[in-house]
Tab-separated table of C-alpha atoms in Angstrom:
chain	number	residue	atom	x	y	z
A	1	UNK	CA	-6.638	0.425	13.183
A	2	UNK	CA	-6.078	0.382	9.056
A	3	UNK	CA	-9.410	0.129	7.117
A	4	UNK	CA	-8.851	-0.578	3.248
A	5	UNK	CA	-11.262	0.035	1.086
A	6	UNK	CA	-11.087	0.231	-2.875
A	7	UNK	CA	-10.638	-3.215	-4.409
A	8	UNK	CA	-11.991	-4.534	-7.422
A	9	UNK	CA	-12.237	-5.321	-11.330
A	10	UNK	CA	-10.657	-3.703	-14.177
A	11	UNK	CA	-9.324	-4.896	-17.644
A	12	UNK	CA	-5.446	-4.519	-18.517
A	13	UNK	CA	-4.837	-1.228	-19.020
A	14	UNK	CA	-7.036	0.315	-16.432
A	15	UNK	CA	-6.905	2.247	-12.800
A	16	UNK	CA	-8.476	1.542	-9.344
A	17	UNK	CA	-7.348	3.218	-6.202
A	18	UNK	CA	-6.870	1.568	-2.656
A	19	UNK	CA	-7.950	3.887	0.499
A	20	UNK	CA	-6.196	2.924	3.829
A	21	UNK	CA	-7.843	4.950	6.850
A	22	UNK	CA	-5.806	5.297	9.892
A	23	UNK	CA	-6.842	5.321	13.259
A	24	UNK	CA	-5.250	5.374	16.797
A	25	UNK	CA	-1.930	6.058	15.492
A	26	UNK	CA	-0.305	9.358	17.722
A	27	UNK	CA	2.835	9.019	16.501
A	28	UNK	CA	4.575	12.037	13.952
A	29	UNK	CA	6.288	9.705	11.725
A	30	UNK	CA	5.602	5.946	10.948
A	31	UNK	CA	5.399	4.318	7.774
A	32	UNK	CA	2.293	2.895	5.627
A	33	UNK	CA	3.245	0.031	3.549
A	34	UNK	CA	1.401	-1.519	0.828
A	35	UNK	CA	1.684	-5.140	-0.223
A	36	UNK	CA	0.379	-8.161	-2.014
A	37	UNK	CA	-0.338	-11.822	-2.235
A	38	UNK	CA	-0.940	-13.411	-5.681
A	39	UNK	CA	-2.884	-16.836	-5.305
A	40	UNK	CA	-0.448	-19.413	-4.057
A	41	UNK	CA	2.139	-16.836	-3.938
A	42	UNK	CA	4.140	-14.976	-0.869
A	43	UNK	CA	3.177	-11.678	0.083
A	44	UNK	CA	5.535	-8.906	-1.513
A	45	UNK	CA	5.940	-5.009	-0.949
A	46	UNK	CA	4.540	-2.615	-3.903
A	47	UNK	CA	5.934	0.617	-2.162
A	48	UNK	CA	5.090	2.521	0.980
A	49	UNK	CA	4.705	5.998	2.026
A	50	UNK	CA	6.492	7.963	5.156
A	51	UNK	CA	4.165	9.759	7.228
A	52	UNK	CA	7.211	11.996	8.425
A	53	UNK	CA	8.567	13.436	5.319
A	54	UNK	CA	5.922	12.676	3.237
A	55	UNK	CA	8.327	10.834	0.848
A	56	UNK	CA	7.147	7.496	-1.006
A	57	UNK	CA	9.196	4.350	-2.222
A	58	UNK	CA	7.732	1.770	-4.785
A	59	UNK	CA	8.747	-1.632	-5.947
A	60	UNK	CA	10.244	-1.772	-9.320
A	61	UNK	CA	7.467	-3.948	-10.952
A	62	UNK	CA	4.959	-0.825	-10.180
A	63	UNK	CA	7.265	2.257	-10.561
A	64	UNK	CA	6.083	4.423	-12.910
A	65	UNK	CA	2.480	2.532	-12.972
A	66	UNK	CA	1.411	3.232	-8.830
A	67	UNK	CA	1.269	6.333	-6.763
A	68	UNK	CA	1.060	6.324	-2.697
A	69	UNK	CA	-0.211	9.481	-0.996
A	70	UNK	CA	-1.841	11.094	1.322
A	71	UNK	CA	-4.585	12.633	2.733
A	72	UNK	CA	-3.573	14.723	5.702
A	73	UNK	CA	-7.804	15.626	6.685
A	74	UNK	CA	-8.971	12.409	6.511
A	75	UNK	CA	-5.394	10.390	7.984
A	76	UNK	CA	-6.050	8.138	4.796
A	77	UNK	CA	-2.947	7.045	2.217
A	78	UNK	CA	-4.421	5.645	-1.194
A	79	UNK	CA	-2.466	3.446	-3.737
A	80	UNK	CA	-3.331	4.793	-7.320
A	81	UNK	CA	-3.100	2.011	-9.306
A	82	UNK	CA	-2.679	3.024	-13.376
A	83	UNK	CA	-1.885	0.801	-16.516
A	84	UNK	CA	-3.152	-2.301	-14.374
A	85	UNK	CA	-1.366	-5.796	-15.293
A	86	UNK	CA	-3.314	-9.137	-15.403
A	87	UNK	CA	0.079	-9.924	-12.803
A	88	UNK	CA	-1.247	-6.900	-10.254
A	89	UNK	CA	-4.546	-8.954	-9.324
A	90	UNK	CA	-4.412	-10.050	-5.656
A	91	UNK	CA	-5.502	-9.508	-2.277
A	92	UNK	CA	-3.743	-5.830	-1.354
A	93	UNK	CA	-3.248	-5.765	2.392
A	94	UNK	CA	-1.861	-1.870	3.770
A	95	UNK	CA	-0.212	-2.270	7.561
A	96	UNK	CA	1.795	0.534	9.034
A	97	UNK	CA	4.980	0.501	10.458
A	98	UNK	CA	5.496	2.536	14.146
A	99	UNK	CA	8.850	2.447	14.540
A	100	UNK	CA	10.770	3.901	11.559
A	101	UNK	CA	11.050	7.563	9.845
A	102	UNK	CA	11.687	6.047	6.570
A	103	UNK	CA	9.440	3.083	5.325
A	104	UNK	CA	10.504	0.271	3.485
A	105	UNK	CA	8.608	-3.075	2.192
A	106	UNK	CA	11.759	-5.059	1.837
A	107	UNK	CA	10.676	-7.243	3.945
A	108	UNK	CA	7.448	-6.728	6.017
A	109	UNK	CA	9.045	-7.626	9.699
A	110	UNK	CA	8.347	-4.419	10.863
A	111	UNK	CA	4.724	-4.048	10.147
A	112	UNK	CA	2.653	-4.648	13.192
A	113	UNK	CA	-0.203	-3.768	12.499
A	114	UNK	CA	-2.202	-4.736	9.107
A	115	UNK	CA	-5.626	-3.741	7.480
A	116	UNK	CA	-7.736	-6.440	6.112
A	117	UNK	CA	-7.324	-6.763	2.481
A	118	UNK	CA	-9.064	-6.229	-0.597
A	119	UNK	CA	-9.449	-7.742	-3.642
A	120	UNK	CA	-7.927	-6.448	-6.939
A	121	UNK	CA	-8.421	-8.719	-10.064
A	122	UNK	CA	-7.379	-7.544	-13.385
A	123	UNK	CA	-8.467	-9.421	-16.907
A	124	UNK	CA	-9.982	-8.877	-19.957
């Protein structure tokens, strides 16, 4: 089970950070993928993080502008989201991915498993 938590307002220029609690998940390595879904658009990867290595991989529209992480304790990744864009608001959606070492979001086939979403809108 993924719970998200996080979303939210903030003008151009400003942070918010995303919270994705695991549950249930036994495995040593999977993959936690961020991604979102702009009003009438398709859903698209921002970057994900591998629970195995502890390595992360980000979209180029957000490199440089969002960290993934992790909190080992509390089984939670976040998505630190700096120098926000008006183009960043949408509904972010985390999901993990059980059967690779290495994540990836191109492409979200091998997500199985999804949190609900939350809401990040950006404007001035």
């Amino acid at each position: 089970q993924l719970v998200e938590s996080g979303g939210g307002s903030a003008q151009p220029g400003g942070s918010l950070t995303l919270s994705c609690a695991a549950s249930g998940i036994t495995r040593d390595y999977y993959g936690i993928g961020w991604f979102h879904q702009a009003p009438g658009k398709e859903r698209v990867g921002v970057g994900c993080f591998s629970i195995g290595d502890g390595s992360s991989y980000y979209a180029d529209s957000v490199k440089g502008r969002f960290t993934i992480f992790r909190d080992n304790a509390k089984n939670t990744v976040y998505l630190q989201m700096n120098n926000l864009r008006p183009e960043d608001t949408a509904v972010y959606y985390c999901a993990a991915d059980l059967s690779s070492y290495k994540c990836s979001v191109v492409g979200d086939f091998l997500y199985k498993f999804w949190g609900q979403g939350t809401e990040v809108t950006v404007s001035s």
